[in-house]
PDB file of C-alpha atoms in Angstrom:
ATOM      1  CA  MET A   1     -22.145   4.285  26.662  1.00 56.00           C
ATOM      2  CA  LEU A   2     -18.467   5.098  26.214  1.00 55.00           C
ATOM      3  CA  TYR A   3     -17.837   1.521  25.086  1.00 56.00           C
ATOM      4  CA  LYS A   4     -20.535   1.792  22.394  1.00 61.00           C
ATOM      5  CA  MET A   5     -19.092   5.065  21.111  1.00 64.00           C
ATOM      6  CA  LYS A   6     -15.621   3.522  20.845  1.00 63.00           C
ATOM      7  CA  TYR A   7     -17.065   0.500  19.092  1.00 64.00           C
ATOM      8  CA  LYS A   8     -18.871   2.687  16.533  1.00 69.00           C
ATOM      9  CA  LEU A   9     -15.715   4.730  16.007  1.00 70.00           C
ATOM     10  CA  TYR A  10     -13.624   1.612  15.329  1.00 70.00           C
ATOM     11  CA  VAL A  11     -16.235   0.255  12.910  1.00 69.00           C
ATOM     12  CA  THR A  12     -16.417   3.594  11.115  1.00 76.00           C
ATOM     13  CA  ILE A  13     -12.623   3.751  10.744  1.00 79.00           C
ATOM     14  CA  LEU A  14     -12.502   0.171   9.470  1.00 80.00           C
ATOM     15  CA  LEU A  15     -15.255   0.761   6.916  1.00 77.00           C
ATOM     16  CA  SER A  16     -13.576   3.965   5.777  1.00 76.00           C
ATOM     17  CA  VAL A  17     -10.269   2.173   5.211  1.00 75.00           C
ATOM     18  CA  LEU A  18     -11.991  -0.626   3.293  1.00 75.00           C
ATOM     19  CA  SER A  19     -13.849   1.922   1.163  1.00 72.00           C
ATOM     20  CA  VAL A  20     -10.595   3.688   0.264  1.00 69.00           C
ATOM     21  CA  ILE A  21      -8.959   0.375  -0.705  1.00 67.00           C
ATOM     22  CA  ILE A  22     -11.931  -0.676  -2.858  1.00 63.00           C
ATOM     23  CA  PHE A  23     -12.094   2.735  -4.517  1.00 60.00           C
ATOM     24  CA  TYR A  24      -8.357   2.572  -5.263  1.00 58.00           C
ATOM     25  CA  PHE A  25      -8.610  -0.759  -7.057  1.00 56.00           C
ATOM     26  CA  VAL A  26     -11.780   0.199  -8.939  1.00 52.00           C
ATOM     27  CA  TYR A  27     -10.327   3.538 -10.048  1.00 48.00           C
ATOM     28  CA  ARG A  28      -6.938   2.129 -11.004  1.00 47.00           C
ATOM     29  CA  ASN A  29      -8.159  -0.970 -12.823  1.00 46.00           C
ATOM     30  CA  ILE A  30     -11.503   0.082 -14.312  1.00 41.00           C
ATOM     31  CA  LEU A  31     -12.332   3.803 -14.302  1.00 37.00           C
ATOM     32  CA  GLU A  32      -8.804   4.770 -15.292  1.00 37.00           C
ATOM     33  CA  GLY A  33      -9.245   2.594 -18.364  1.00 39.00           C
ATOM     34  CA  THR A  34      -5.895   0.834 -18.211  1.00 40.00           C
ATOM     35  CA  LEU A  35      -7.415  -2.632 -18.308  1.00 40.00           C
ATOM     36  CA  ARG A  36     -10.329  -1.747 -20.572  1.00 40.00           C
ATOM     37  CA  ASN A  37      -7.864  -0.956 -23.352  1.00 42.00           C
ATOM     38  CA  LEU A  38      -6.576  -4.530 -23.370  1.00 42.00           C
ATOM     39  CA  PRO A  39      -8.141  -7.315 -25.499  1.00 45.00           C
ATOM     40  CA  LYS A  40     -11.534  -8.599 -24.411  1.00 53.00           C
ATOM     41  CA  ASP A  41     -11.368 -10.324 -21.022  1.00 47.00           C
ATOM     42  CA  TYR A  42      -7.580  -9.740 -21.031  1.00 62.00           C
ATOM     43  CA  PHE A  43      -7.257 -13.009 -22.930  1.00 73.00           C
ATOM     44  CA  VAL A  44      -7.673 -13.839 -26.634  1.00 76.00           C
ATOM     45  CA  GLU A  45      -9.830 -16.972 -26.782  1.00 74.00           C
ATOM     46  CA  GLU A  46      -9.479 -17.870 -30.471  1.00 75.00           C
ATOM     47  CA  LYS A  47      -6.055 -19.473 -30.620  1.00 78.00           C
ATOM     48  CA  ILE A  48      -4.043 -19.612 -33.822  1.00 84.00           C
ATOM     49  CA  GLU A  49      -2.374 -22.715 -35.249  1.00 90.00           C
ATOM     50  CA  VAL A  50       1.329 -22.882 -34.435  1.00 92.00           C
ATOM     51  CA  GLU A  51       3.664 -25.686 -35.462  1.00 92.00           C
ATOM     52  CA  LEU A  52       5.896 -26.643 -32.535  1.00 96.00           C
ATOM     53  CA  PRO A  53       8.618 -29.279 -32.201  1.00 95.00           C
ATOM     54  CA  VAL A  54       7.243 -32.694 -31.277  1.00 95.00           C
ATOM     55  CA  ILE A  55       8.560 -33.315 -27.766  1.00 96.00           C
ATOM     56  CA  GLU A  56       7.500 -36.435 -25.869  1.00 96.00           C
ATOM     57  CA  GLN A  57       6.433 -35.512 -22.354  1.00 97.00           C
ATOM     58  CA  GLY A  58       9.119 -36.342 -19.811  1.00 97.00           C
ATOM     59  CA  LYS A  59       8.449 -38.899 -17.090  1.00 97.00           C
ATOM     60  CA  PHE A  60       9.899 -36.618 -14.423  1.00 97.00           C
ATOM     61  CA  ILE A  61      11.049 -33.032 -13.864  1.00 98.00           C
ATOM     62  CA  PRO A  62      14.807 -32.865 -14.584  1.00 98.00           C
ATOM     63  CA  LYS A  63      17.129 -31.426 -11.953  1.00 98.00           C
ATOM     64  CA  ILE A  64      18.001 -28.237 -13.825  1.00 98.00           C
ATOM     65  CA  PHE A  65      17.661 -24.633 -12.693  1.00 98.00           C
ATOM     66  CA  HIS A  66      17.248 -22.132 -15.548  1.00 98.00           C
ATOM     67  CA  ARG A  67      17.869 -18.392 -15.018  1.00 96.00           C
ATOM     68  CA  THR A  68      17.970 -15.496 -17.464  1.00 93.00           C
ATOM     69  CA  HIS A  69      18.546 -11.757 -17.823  1.00 89.00           C
ATOM     70  CA  LYS A  70      19.617  -9.508 -20.654  1.00 86.00           C
ATOM     71  CA  THR A  71      23.349  -9.357 -19.858  1.00 88.00           C
ATOM     72  CA  LYS A  72      25.913 -11.532 -18.095  1.00 89.00           C
ATOM     73  CA  GLU A  73      26.818  -8.517 -15.940  1.00 87.00           C
ATOM     74  CA  ILE A  74      23.324  -8.414 -14.448  1.00 85.00           C
ATOM     75  CA  ILE A  75      23.324 -12.200 -13.982  1.00 88.00           C
ATOM     76  CA  LYS A  76      26.597 -11.860 -12.016  1.00 88.00           C
ATOM     77  CA  LEU A  77      24.903  -9.350  -9.729  1.00 86.00           C
ATOM     78  CA  PHE A  78      22.834 -12.266  -8.436  1.00 89.00           C
ATOM     79  CA  LYS A  79      25.744 -14.630  -7.860  1.00 90.00           C
ATOM     80  CA  ASP A  80      24.838 -14.960  -4.165  1.00 90.00           C
ATOM     81  CA  VAL A  81      21.381 -16.237  -5.192  1.00 91.00           C
ATOM     82  CA  GLU A  82      23.080 -18.765  -7.469  1.00 93.00           C
ATOM     83  CA  TYR A  83      25.290 -19.745  -4.538  1.00 93.00           C
ATOM     84  CA  LYS A  84      22.169 -20.522  -2.467  1.00 92.00           C
ATOM     85  CA  ILE A  85      20.913 -22.768  -5.270  1.00 95.00           C
ATOM     86  CA  LYS A  86      24.242 -24.620  -5.476  1.00 96.00           C
ATOM     87  CA  LYS A  87      24.511 -25.023  -1.707  1.00 96.00           C
ATOM     88  CA  LEU A  88      21.046 -26.566  -1.338  1.00 96.00           C
ATOM     89  CA  HIS A  89      21.109 -28.483  -4.652  1.00 97.00           C
ATOM     90  CA  PRO A  90      24.659 -29.720  -5.331  1.00 97.00           C
ATOM     91  CA  SER A  91      23.445 -32.377  -7.801  1.00 96.00           C
ATOM     92  CA  TYR A  92      21.450 -29.923  -9.947  1.00 97.00           C
ATOM     93  CA  GLN A  93      22.622 -28.258 -13.140  1.00 98.00           C
ATOM     94  CA  ILE A  94      22.388 -24.437 -13.246  1.00 97.00           C
ATOM     95  CA  LEU A  95      22.043 -22.810 -16.664  1.00 97.00           C
ATOM     96  CA  ASN A  96      22.174 -19.026 -17.171  1.00 97.00           C
ATOM     97  CA  TYR A  97      21.053 -17.308 -20.371  1.00 97.00           C
ATOM     98  CA  ASP A  98      21.714 -13.751 -21.535  1.00 95.00           C
ATOM     99  CA  SER A  99      19.969 -12.154 -24.529  1.00 94.00           C
ATOM    100  CA  ASP A 100      22.301 -13.753 -27.095  1.00 96.00           C
ATOM    101  CA  ASP A 101      21.885 -17.184 -25.494  1.00 97.00           C
ATOM    102  CA  VAL A 102      18.103 -16.819 -25.654  1.00 97.00           C
ATOM    103  CA  ILE A 103      18.091 -15.957 -29.361  1.00 97.00           C
ATOM    104  CA  ASN A 104      20.480 -18.819 -30.165  1.00 98.00           C
ATOM    105  CA  PHE A 105      18.296 -21.243 -28.194  1.00 98.00           C
ATOM    106  CA  ILE A 106      15.168 -20.231 -30.116  1.00 98.00           C
ATOM    107  CA  LYS A 107      17.008 -20.445 -33.468  1.00 97.00           C
ATOM    108  CA  GLU A 108      18.222 -23.957 -32.673  1.00 98.00           C
ATOM    109  CA  ASN A 109      14.894 -25.325 -31.426  1.00 98.00           C
ATOM    110  CA  TYR A 110      12.038 -23.413 -33.044  1.00 98.00           C
ATOM    111  CA  SER A 111      10.799 -22.105 -36.374  1.00 96.00           C
ATOM    112  CA  GLU A 112      11.634 -18.725 -37.890  1.00 95.00           C
ATOM    113  CA  ARG A 113       8.042 -17.672 -37.194  1.00 95.00           C
ATOM    114  CA  ILE A 114       8.489 -18.135 -33.435  1.00 96.00           C
ATOM    115  CA  LEU A 115      11.877 -16.394 -33.502  1.00 96.00           C
ATOM    116  CA  LYS A 116      10.324 -13.403 -35.288  1.00 94.00           C
ATOM    117  CA  ALA A 117       7.495 -13.342 -32.764  1.00 95.00           C
ATOM    118  CA  TYR A 118      10.006 -13.237 -29.913  1.00 96.00           C
ATOM    119  CA  LEU A 119      12.060 -10.523 -31.633  1.00 95.00           C
ATOM    120  CA  SER A 120       8.903  -8.478 -32.210  1.00 93.00           C
ATOM    121  CA  ILE A 121       8.668  -7.834 -28.459  1.00 92.00           C
ATOM    122  CA  ASP A 122      10.209  -4.428 -27.767  1.00 89.00           C
ATOM    123  CA  ASP A 123      13.479  -4.622 -25.805  1.00 86.00           C
ATOM    124  CA  LYS A 124      12.047  -2.164 -23.277  1.00 84.00           C
ATOM    125  CA  TYR A 125       9.669  -4.916 -22.198  1.00 87.00           C
ATOM    126  CA  GLY A 126      12.220  -7.348 -20.802  1.00 88.00           C
ATOM    127  CA  ALA A 127       9.605  -9.082 -18.646  1.00 89.00           C
ATOM    128  CA  ALA A 128       7.472  -9.958 -21.675  1.00 91.00           C
ATOM    129  CA  LYS A 129      10.512 -11.410 -23.454  1.00 93.00           C
ATOM    130  CA  ALA A 130      11.435 -13.419 -20.356  1.00 94.00           C
ATOM    131  CA  ASP A 131       7.844 -14.645 -19.958  1.00 96.00           C
ATOM    132  CA  PHE A 132       7.774 -16.003 -23.505  1.00 97.00           C
ATOM    133  CA  PHE A 133      11.258 -17.503 -23.260  1.00 98.00           C
ATOM    134  CA  ARG A 134      10.546 -19.461 -20.060  1.00 98.00           C
ATOM    135  CA  TYR A 135       7.758 -21.380 -21.832  1.00 98.00           C
ATOM    136  CA  LEU A 136       9.890 -22.044 -24.911  1.00 98.00           C
ATOM    137  CA  LEU A 137      12.742 -23.213 -22.679  1.00 98.00           C
ATOM    138  CA  ILE A 138      10.813 -25.510 -20.329  1.00 98.00           C
ATOM    139  CA  TYR A 139       8.916 -27.087 -23.238  1.00 98.00           C
ATOM    140  CA  ILE A 140      12.204 -28.247 -24.803  1.00 98.00           C
ATOM    141  CA  LYS A 141      14.313 -28.979 -21.718  1.00 98.00           C
ATOM    142  CA  GLY A 142      12.041 -29.209 -18.702  1.00 98.00           C
ATOM    143  CA  GLY A 143      13.274 -28.335 -15.226  1.00 98.00           C
ATOM    144  CA  VAL A 144      12.879 -25.361 -12.896  1.00 98.00           C
ATOM    145  CA  TYR A 145      12.801 -21.872 -14.392  1.00 98.00           C
ATOM    146  CA  LEU A 146      13.414 -19.123 -11.814  1.00 95.00           C
ATOM    147  CA  ASP A 147      13.468 -15.364 -12.209  1.00 91.00           C
ATOM    148  CA  ILE A 148      17.031 -14.159 -11.647  1.00 89.00           C
ATOM    149  CA  LYS A 149      16.149 -12.690  -8.227  1.00 88.00           C
ATOM    150  CA  SER A 150      14.504 -15.923  -7.021  1.00 90.00           C
ATOM    151  CA  GLY A 151      16.102 -18.786  -5.151  1.00 91.00           C
ATOM    152  CA  PRO A 152      15.468 -21.718  -2.819  1.00 90.00           C
ATOM    153  CA  VAL A 153      14.514 -21.735   0.840  1.00 90.00           C
ATOM    154  CA  LYS A 154      15.078 -25.483   1.107  1.00 92.00           C
ATOM    155  CA  ASN A 155      15.891 -28.472  -1.095  1.00 95.00           C
ATOM    156  CA  ILE A 156      13.110 -29.270  -3.578  1.00 95.00           C
ATOM    157  CA  ASP A 157      13.926 -32.952  -4.312  1.00 96.00           C
ATOM    158  CA  LYS A 158      10.830 -34.251  -2.496  1.00 94.00           C
ATOM    159  CA  LEU A 159       8.606 -31.718  -4.239  1.00 94.00           C
ATOM    160  CA  LEU A 160       9.795 -32.856  -7.683  1.00 96.00           C
ATOM    161  CA  GLU A 161       9.385 -36.501  -6.683  1.00 96.00           C
ATOM    162  CA  LYS A 162       5.772 -35.915  -5.595  1.00 94.00           C
ATOM    163  CA  ALA A 163       4.938 -34.066  -8.812  1.00 95.00           C
ATOM    164  CA  LYS A 164       6.380 -36.874 -10.997  1.00 95.00           C
ATOM    165  CA  ASN A 165       5.551 -35.909 -14.606  1.00 97.00           C
ATOM    166  CA  LYS A 166       3.114 -33.107 -13.731  1.00 97.00           C
ATOM    167  CA  MET A 167       3.633 -29.359 -13.898  1.00 98.00           C
ATOM    168  CA  ILE A 168       3.934 -27.695 -10.470  1.00 96.00           C
ATOM    169  CA  VAL A 169       1.654 -24.686  -9.884  1.00 93.00           C
ATOM    170  CA  SER A 170       1.204 -22.558  -6.763  1.00 89.00           C
ATOM    171  CA  ARG A 171      -0.701 -19.401  -5.852  1.00 80.00           C
ATOM    172  CA  ASP A 172       0.922 -16.184  -4.709  1.00 71.00           C
ATOM    173  CA  ALA A 173      -1.665 -15.280  -2.073  1.00 57.00           C
ATOM    174  CA  PRO A 174      -4.319 -17.260  -0.181  1.00 49.00           C
ATOM    175  CA  ILE A 175      -7.121 -14.709  -0.535  1.00 47.00           C
ATOM    176  CA  PHE A 176      -6.440 -11.829  -2.906  1.00 44.00           C
ATOM    177  CA  GLY A 177      -4.108 -11.256  -5.818  1.00 42.00           C
ATOM    178  CA  TRP A 178      -1.859  -8.255  -5.405  1.00 44.00           C
ATOM    179  CA  PHE A 179      -3.721  -5.998  -7.808  1.00 48.00           C
ATOM    180  CA  TRP A 180      -6.614  -7.795  -9.513  1.00 48.00           C
ATOM    181  CA  PRO A 181      -8.921  -9.061  -6.734  1.00 48.00           C
ATOM    182  CA  ILE A 182     -11.898  -9.005  -9.105  1.00 50.00           C
ATOM    183  CA  LEU A 183     -10.220 -10.997 -11.902  1.00 55.00           C
ATOM    184  CA  PHE A 184      -8.471 -13.505  -9.595  1.00 57.00           C
ATOM    185  CA  PRO A 185     -10.202 -13.329  -6.192  1.00 53.00           C
ATOM    186  CA  TYR A 186      -8.200 -16.291  -4.882  1.00 56.00           C
ATOM    187  CA  GLY A 187      -4.807 -14.987  -5.980  1.00 67.00           C
ATOM    188  CA  GLU A 188      -2.615 -15.236  -9.067  1.00 77.00           C
ATOM    189  CA  ASN A 189      -0.658 -18.379  -9.822  1.00 87.00           C
ATOM    190  CA  ILE A 190       3.090 -17.934  -9.367  1.00 88.00           C
ATOM    191  CA  GLN A 191       4.825 -17.439 -12.693  1.00 92.00           C
ATOM    192  CA  TRP A 192       8.289 -16.387 -11.524  1.00 92.00           C
ATOM    193  CA  ALA A 193       8.887 -20.108 -11.039  1.00 95.00           C
ATOM    194  CA  VAL A 194       7.802 -22.370 -13.910  1.00 97.00           C
ATOM    195  CA  ILE A 195       8.395 -26.045 -13.123  1.00 98.00           C
ATOM    196  CA  ALA A 196       7.537 -28.925 -15.469  1.00 98.00           C
ATOM    197  CA  PRO A 197       8.919 -31.906 -17.375  1.00 98.00           C
ATOM    198  CA  LYS A 198       9.846 -31.331 -21.014  1.00 98.00           C
ATOM    199  CA  GLY A 199       7.054 -31.484 -23.574  1.00 98.00           C
ATOM    200  CA  HIS A 200       4.330 -30.742 -21.014  1.00 98.00           C
ATOM    201  CA  PRO A 201       0.980 -30.001 -22.752  1.00 98.00           C
ATOM    202  CA  VAL A 202       0.142 -27.014 -20.517  1.00 98.00           C
ATOM    203  CA  ILE A 203       3.487 -25.379 -21.355  1.00 98.00           C
ATOM    204  CA  LYS A 204       2.690 -26.019 -25.026  1.00 97.00           C
ATOM    205  CA  GLU A 205      -0.676 -24.288 -24.560  1.00 97.00           C
ATOM    206  CA  LEU A 206       1.066 -21.303 -22.946  1.00 97.00           C
ATOM    207  CA  ILE A 207       3.360 -20.993 -25.995  1.00 97.00           C
ATOM    208  CA  ILE A 208       0.396 -21.063 -28.371  1.00 96.00           C
ATOM    209  CA  GLN A 209      -1.487 -18.520 -26.234  1.00 94.00           C
ATOM    210  CA  THR A 210       1.519 -16.182 -26.273  1.00 95.00           C
ATOM    211  CA  MET A 211       1.893 -16.534 -30.044  1.00 94.00           C
ATOM    212  CA  THR A 212      -1.825 -15.784 -30.364  1.00 91.00           C
ATOM    213  CA  HIS A 213      -1.469 -12.570 -28.356  1.00 90.00           C
ATOM    214  CA  ILE A 214       1.619 -11.441 -30.283  1.00 91.00           C
ATOM    215  CA  GLU A 215       0.136 -12.040 -33.734  1.00 88.00           C
ATOM    216  CA  TYR A 216      -3.297 -10.763 -32.699  1.00 82.00           C
ATOM    217  CA  ASP A 217      -1.775  -7.523 -31.482  1.00 77.00           C
ATOM    218  CA  TYR A 218       0.540  -7.167 -34.450  1.00 73.00           C
ATOM    219  CA  SER A 219      -2.214  -7.647 -37.013  1.00 68.00           C
ATOM    220  CA  LYS A 220      -5.249  -6.051 -35.354  1.00 64.00           C
ATOM    221  CA  GLU A 221      -5.465  -4.269 -32.073  1.00 62.00           C
ATOM    222  CA  LYS A 222      -2.210  -2.689 -30.831  1.00 68.00           C
ATOM    223  CA  ASN A 223      -3.594  -2.933 -27.314  1.00 70.00           C
ATOM    224  CA  PHE A 224      -0.670  -4.498 -25.479  1.00 79.00           C
ATOM    225  CA  TYR A 225       1.354  -1.668 -23.983  1.00 78.00           C
ATOM    226  CA  GLY A 226       2.684  -0.561 -20.635  1.00 78.00           C
ATOM    227  CA  ASN A 227       2.889  -2.626 -17.460  1.00 78.00           C
ATOM    228  CA  TYR A 228      -0.623  -4.061 -17.773  1.00 77.00           C
ATOM    229  CA  GLY A 229       0.148  -5.119 -21.317  1.00 81.00           C
ATOM    230  CA  THR A 230       3.175  -7.007 -20.016  1.00 85.00           C
ATOM    231  CA  LEU A 231       1.028  -8.845 -17.471  1.00 84.00           C
ATOM    232  CA  CYS A 232      -1.478  -9.804 -20.179  1.00 85.00           C
ATOM    233  CA  LEU A 233       0.776 -10.697 -23.129  1.00 89.00           C
ATOM    234  CA  ALA A 234       2.537 -13.747 -21.660  1.00 93.00           C
ATOM    235  CA  GLY A 235       2.614 -12.974 -17.955  1.00 91.00           C
ATOM    236  CA  PRO A 236       0.616 -13.922 -14.839  1.00 88.00           C
ATOM    237  CA  ILE A 237      -2.829 -13.248 -16.355  1.00 87.00           C
ATOM    238  CA  PRO A 238      -2.758 -15.860 -19.186  1.00 90.00           C
ATOM    239  CA  TYR A 239      -0.622 -18.142 -16.989  1.00 93.00           C
ATOM    240  CA  THR A 240      -3.222 -18.096 -14.202  1.00 89.00           C
ATOM    241  CA  ILE A 241      -6.179 -18.529 -16.567  1.00 88.00           C
ATOM    242  CA  ILE A 242      -4.610 -21.516 -18.367  1.00 92.00           C
ATOM    243  CA  THR A 243      -3.289 -23.283 -15.263  1.00 93.00           C
ATOM    244  CA  ASN A 244      -6.709 -22.918 -13.579  1.00 88.00           C
ATOM    245  CA  LYS A 245      -8.650 -24.486 -16.479  1.00 89.00           C
ATOM    246  CA  LYS A 246     -10.657 -27.587 -15.571  1.00 89.00           C
ATOM    247  CA  GLU A 247      -9.259 -29.600 -18.464  1.00 94.00           C
ATOM    248  CA  ASN A 248      -5.700 -29.004 -17.235  1.00 95.00           C
ATOM    249  CA  ARG A 249      -6.212 -30.050 -13.616  1.00 92.00           C
ATOM    250  CA  GLU A 250      -5.155 -33.673 -14.096  1.00 95.00           C
ATOM    251  CA  LYS A 251      -1.895 -32.487 -15.664  1.00 97.00           C
ATOM    252  CA  ILE A 252      -0.868 -30.206 -12.786  1.00 96.00           C
ATOM    253  CA  TYR A 253       0.396 -30.784  -9.249  1.00 94.00           C
ATOM    254  CA  TYR A 254      -1.184 -27.905  -7.325  1.00 90.00           C
ATOM    255  CA  LEU A 255       0.255 -26.445  -4.137  1.00 86.00           C
ATOM    256  CA  PHE A 256      -2.455 -23.962  -3.222  1.00 70.00           C
ATOM    257  CA  LEU A 257      -5.052 -26.257  -1.641  1.00 54.00           C
ATOM    258  CA  ASN A 258      -3.244 -26.059   1.682  1.00 51.00           C
ATOM    259  CA  HIS A 259      -1.592 -22.774   2.678  1.00 48.00           C
ATOM    260  CA  ASN A 260       1.345 -24.561   4.322  1.00 50.00           C
ATOM    261  CA  ARG A 261       2.249 -26.186   1.040  1.00 55.00           C
ATOM    262  CA  TYR A 262       2.647 -22.982  -0.976  1.00 69.00           C
ATOM    263  CA  LEU A 263       5.654 -22.864  -3.280  1.00 78.00           C
ATOM    264  CA  LYS A 264       7.146 -20.136  -1.081  1.00 77.00           C
ATOM    265  CA  LYS A 265       7.822 -22.889   1.418  1.00 82.00           C
ATOM    266  CA  TYR A 266      10.506 -23.976  -1.064  1.00 88.00           C
ATOM    267  CA  LEU A 267      11.352 -20.884  -3.143  1.00 86.00           C
ATOM    268  CA  THR A 268      11.328 -17.132  -2.568  1.00 83.00           C
ATOM    269  CA  ASN A 269      12.144 -13.742  -4.118  1.00 78.00           C
ATOM    270  CA  TYR A 270      15.015 -11.569  -2.920  1.00 73.00           C
ATOM    271  CA  THR A 271      13.494  -8.094  -3.175  1.00 62.00           C
ATOM    272  CA  GLN A 272      16.646  -6.190  -2.264  1.00 61.00           C
ATOM    273  CA  LYS A 273      18.530  -7.762  -5.150  1.00 57.00           C
ATOM    274  CA  ARG A 274      15.808  -6.699  -7.545  1.00 60.00           C
ATOM    275  CA  LYS A 275      16.122  -3.085  -6.361  1.00 61.00           C
ATOM    276  CA  GLN A 276      19.881  -3.161  -6.918  1.00 60.00           C
ATOM    277  CA  ALA A 277      19.449  -4.531 -10.431  1.00 58.00           C
ATOM    278  CA  ASN A 278      16.847  -1.890 -11.298  1.00 60.00           C
ATOM    279  CA  LYS A 279      19.362   0.822 -10.396  1.00 56.00           C
ATOM    280  CA  LEU A 280      21.629  -0.633 -13.079  1.00 53.00           C
ATOM    281  CA  GLY A 281      18.902  -0.324 -15.687  1.00 52.00           C
ATOM    282  CA  ALA A 282      17.662  -3.896 -15.376  1.00 49.00           C
ATOM    283  CA  SER A 283      14.005  -3.064 -14.754  1.00 54.00           C
ATOM    284  CA  HIS A 284      11.633  -5.257 -16.744  1.00 51.00           C
ATOM    285  CA  TYR A 285       8.962  -2.602 -17.229  1.00 56.00           C
ATOM    286  CA  THR A 286       8.535   0.629 -19.129  1.00 57.00           C
ATOM    287  CA  TYR A 287       6.130   3.376 -18.178  1.00 54.00           C
ATOM    288  CA  GLU A 288       5.959   4.762 -21.685  1.00 63.00           C
ATOM    289  CA  LYS A 289       2.708   4.396 -23.601  1.00 65.00           C
ATOM    290  CA  LYS A 290       4.567   2.305 -26.128  1.00 74.00           C
ATOM    291  CA  ASN A 291       3.337  -0.793 -27.937  1.00 81.00           C
ATOM    292  CA  ILE A 292       4.990  -3.984 -26.783  1.00 82.00           C
ATOM    293  CA  ILE A 293       4.991  -5.471 -30.285  1.00 82.00           C
ATOM    294  CA  ASN A 294       7.321  -3.977 -32.890  1.00 79.00           C
ATOM    295  CA  GLU A 295       6.891  -4.004 -36.673  1.00 69.00           C
ATOM    296  CA  TYR A 296       8.206  -7.425 -37.635  1.00 62.00           C
ATOM    297  CA  ASN A 297       6.910  -9.365 -40.618  1.00 55.00           C
ATOM    298  CA  ILE A 298       5.331 -12.254 -38.798  1.00 51.00           C
TER     299      ILE A 298
END
């Protein structure tokens, strides 16, 4: 009798905890209206026409690590992460880009229309700028783009060799994404590491999708704002949708079919470093109800 009572108590506690978790996600993501205010399905289906440089797809992923942040001072804050990269990958090139470097890169490689689209992203949304730039960068140069706080766990030579001329994509979680279990029940695809040969067609599609969202929002809706807007403009939401598309599967080397082969076996985030950078005003997000897209003549 006592055993049955304990069993019922444990079940009741478990169900109560699960109910609270479900209610939290439903309230935060649906009833609160934060996601409902974004474009339909969080993803604009009708893509615009964008003229991009003609880049022949590379036959392999070049041994280059790309890293960016808005100032060289913040980049220097992560010098120990760069040291880890150098120690494990002595034959790789490491390229760092601050805000001026990013603008110069876009000027040299893309049209004025794309430069204006990039500049239309409010400076308070550093993550959205970085999201767009990583696609523009990898499309032209190829290689391994890493968020400034991210670095290697082990050498990735064998991983790049296995991928050959395919884009490498991995999931962040085996079961649930960290905040949208309904939208991506099997987890979001990792976007803090974008790895591909130059001229890859999926990277090209990501650029066009981002341009679509920027021009769509500028001309019509004004719906991209706040943290959720950042995730939807060029971040993990469009990245996950596009890299999961059936027609793109032959172009991608996936790592999420076997949990032991997740990208985090090779690369990781250094959370403490991110906290230190945020204290210096390096946070990517803004909590203001402010449109991401500024008034530029696109």
